[in-house]
PDB file of C-alpha atoms in Angstrom:
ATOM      1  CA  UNK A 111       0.000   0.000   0.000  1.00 69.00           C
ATOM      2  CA  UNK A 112       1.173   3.676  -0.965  1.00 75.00           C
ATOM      3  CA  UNK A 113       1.927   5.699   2.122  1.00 75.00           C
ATOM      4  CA  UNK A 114      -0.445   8.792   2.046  1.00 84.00           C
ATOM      5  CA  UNK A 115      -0.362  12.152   4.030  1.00 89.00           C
ATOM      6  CA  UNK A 116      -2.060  15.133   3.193  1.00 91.00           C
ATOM      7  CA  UNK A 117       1.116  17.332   2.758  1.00 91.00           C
ATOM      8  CA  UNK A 118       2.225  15.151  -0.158  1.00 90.00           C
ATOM      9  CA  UNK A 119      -1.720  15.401  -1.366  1.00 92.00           C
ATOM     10  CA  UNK A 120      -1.730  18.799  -1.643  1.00 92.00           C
ATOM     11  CA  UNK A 121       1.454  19.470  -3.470  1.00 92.00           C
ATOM     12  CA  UNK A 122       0.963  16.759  -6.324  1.00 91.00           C
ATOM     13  CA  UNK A 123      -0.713  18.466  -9.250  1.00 91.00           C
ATOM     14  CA  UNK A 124      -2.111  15.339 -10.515  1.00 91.00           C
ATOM     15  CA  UNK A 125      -4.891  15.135  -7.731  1.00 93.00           C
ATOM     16  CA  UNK A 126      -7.624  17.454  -7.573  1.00 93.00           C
ATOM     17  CA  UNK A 127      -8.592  18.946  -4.689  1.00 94.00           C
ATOM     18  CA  UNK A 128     -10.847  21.469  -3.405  1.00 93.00           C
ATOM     19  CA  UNK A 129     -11.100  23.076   0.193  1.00 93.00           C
ATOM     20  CA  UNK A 130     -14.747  23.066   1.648  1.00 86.00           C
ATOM     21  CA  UNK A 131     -15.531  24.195   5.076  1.00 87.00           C
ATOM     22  CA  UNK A 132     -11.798  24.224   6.278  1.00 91.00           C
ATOM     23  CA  UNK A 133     -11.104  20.361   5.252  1.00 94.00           C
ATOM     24  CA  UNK A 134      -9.694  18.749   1.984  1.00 96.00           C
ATOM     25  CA  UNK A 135     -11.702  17.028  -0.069  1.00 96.00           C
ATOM     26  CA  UNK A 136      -9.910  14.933  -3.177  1.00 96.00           C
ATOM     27  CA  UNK A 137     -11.122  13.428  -6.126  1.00 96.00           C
ATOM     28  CA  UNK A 138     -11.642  10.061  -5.720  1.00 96.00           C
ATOM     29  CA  UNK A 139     -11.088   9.089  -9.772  1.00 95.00           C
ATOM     30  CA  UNK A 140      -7.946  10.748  -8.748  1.00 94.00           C
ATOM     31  CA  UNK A 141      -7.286   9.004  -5.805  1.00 95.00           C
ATOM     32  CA  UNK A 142      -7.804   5.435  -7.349  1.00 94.00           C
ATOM     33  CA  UNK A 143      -5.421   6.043  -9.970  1.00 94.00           C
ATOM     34  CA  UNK A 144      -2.862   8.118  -7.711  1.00 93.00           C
ATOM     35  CA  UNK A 145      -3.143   4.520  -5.636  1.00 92.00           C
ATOM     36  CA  UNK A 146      -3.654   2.294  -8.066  1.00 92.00           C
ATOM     37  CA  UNK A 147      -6.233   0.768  -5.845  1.00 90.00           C
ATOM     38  CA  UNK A 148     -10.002  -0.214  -5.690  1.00 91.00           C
ATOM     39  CA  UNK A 149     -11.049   2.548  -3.171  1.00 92.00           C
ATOM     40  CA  UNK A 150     -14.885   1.229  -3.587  1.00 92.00           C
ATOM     41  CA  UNK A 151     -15.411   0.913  -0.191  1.00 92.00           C
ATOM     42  CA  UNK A 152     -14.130   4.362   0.495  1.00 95.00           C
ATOM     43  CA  UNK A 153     -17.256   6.411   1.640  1.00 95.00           C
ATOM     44  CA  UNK A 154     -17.761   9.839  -0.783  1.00 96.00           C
ATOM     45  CA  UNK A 155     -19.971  13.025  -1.300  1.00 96.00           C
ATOM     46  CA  UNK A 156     -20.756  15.205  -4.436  1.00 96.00           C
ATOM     47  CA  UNK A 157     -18.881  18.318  -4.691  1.00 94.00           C
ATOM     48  CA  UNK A 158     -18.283  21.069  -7.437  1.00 93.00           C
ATOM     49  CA  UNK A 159     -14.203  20.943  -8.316  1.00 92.00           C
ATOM     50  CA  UNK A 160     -12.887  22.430 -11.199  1.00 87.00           C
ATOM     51  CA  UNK A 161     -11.607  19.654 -13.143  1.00 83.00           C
ATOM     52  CA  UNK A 162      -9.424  20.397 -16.208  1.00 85.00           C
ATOM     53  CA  UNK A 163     -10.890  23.836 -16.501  1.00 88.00           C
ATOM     54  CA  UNK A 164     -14.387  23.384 -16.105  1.00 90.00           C
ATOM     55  CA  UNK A 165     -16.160  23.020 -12.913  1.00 93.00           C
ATOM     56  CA  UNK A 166     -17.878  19.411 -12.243  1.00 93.00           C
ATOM     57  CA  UNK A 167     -19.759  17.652  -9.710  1.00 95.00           C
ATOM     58  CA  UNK A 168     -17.457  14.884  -8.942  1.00 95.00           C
ATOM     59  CA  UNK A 169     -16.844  12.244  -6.063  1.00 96.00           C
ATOM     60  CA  UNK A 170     -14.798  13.424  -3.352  1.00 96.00           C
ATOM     61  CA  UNK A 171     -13.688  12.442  -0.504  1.00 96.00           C
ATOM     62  CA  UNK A 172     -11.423  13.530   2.788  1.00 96.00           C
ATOM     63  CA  UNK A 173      -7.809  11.876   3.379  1.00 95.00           C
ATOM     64  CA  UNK A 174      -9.858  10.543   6.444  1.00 95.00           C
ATOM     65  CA  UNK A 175     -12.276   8.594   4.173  1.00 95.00           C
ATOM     66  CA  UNK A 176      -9.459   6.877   2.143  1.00 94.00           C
ATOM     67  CA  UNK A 177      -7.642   5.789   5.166  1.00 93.00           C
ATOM     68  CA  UNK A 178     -10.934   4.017   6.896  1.00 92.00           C
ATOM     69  CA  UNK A 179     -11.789   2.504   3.045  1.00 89.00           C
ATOM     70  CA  UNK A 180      -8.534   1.115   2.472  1.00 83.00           C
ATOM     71  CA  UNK A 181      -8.281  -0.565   6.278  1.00 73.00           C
ATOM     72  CA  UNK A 182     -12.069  -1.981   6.054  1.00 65.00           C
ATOM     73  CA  UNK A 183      -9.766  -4.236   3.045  1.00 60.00           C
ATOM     74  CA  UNK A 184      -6.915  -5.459   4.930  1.00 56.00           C
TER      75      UNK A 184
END
């Protein structure tokens, strides 16, 4: 398993990411291919992130979310 912490999250440009009421939420398309992992258990909202340019409702999901997901698999 990839080692995650939110300070590497933030600075890699290939994960999108937007800030919504002080916590960060991540794409999680993103996220599975950042991982290279099923994250289907990971637990996820609907959020408006600019994606590419153009603003999208996507799945998101907190650093949090991703952690709990991947450990409910072990």
């Amino acid at each position: 398993m990839k080692p995650l912490t939110e300070k590497l999250l933030l600075e890699d440009a290939t994960v999108h990411k937007v800030q919504f009421d002080k916590e960060w939420f991540y794409n999680l398309d993103d996220m599975k291919f950042y991982l290279n992992e099923d994250l289907s258990e990971v637990e996820y909202i609907h959020l408006p992130m600019l994606v590419f340019g153009e603003e999208e409702i996507v799945k998101c999901c907190t650093l949090e979310d991703i952690l709990r997901g991947r450990k409910e698999k072990e």
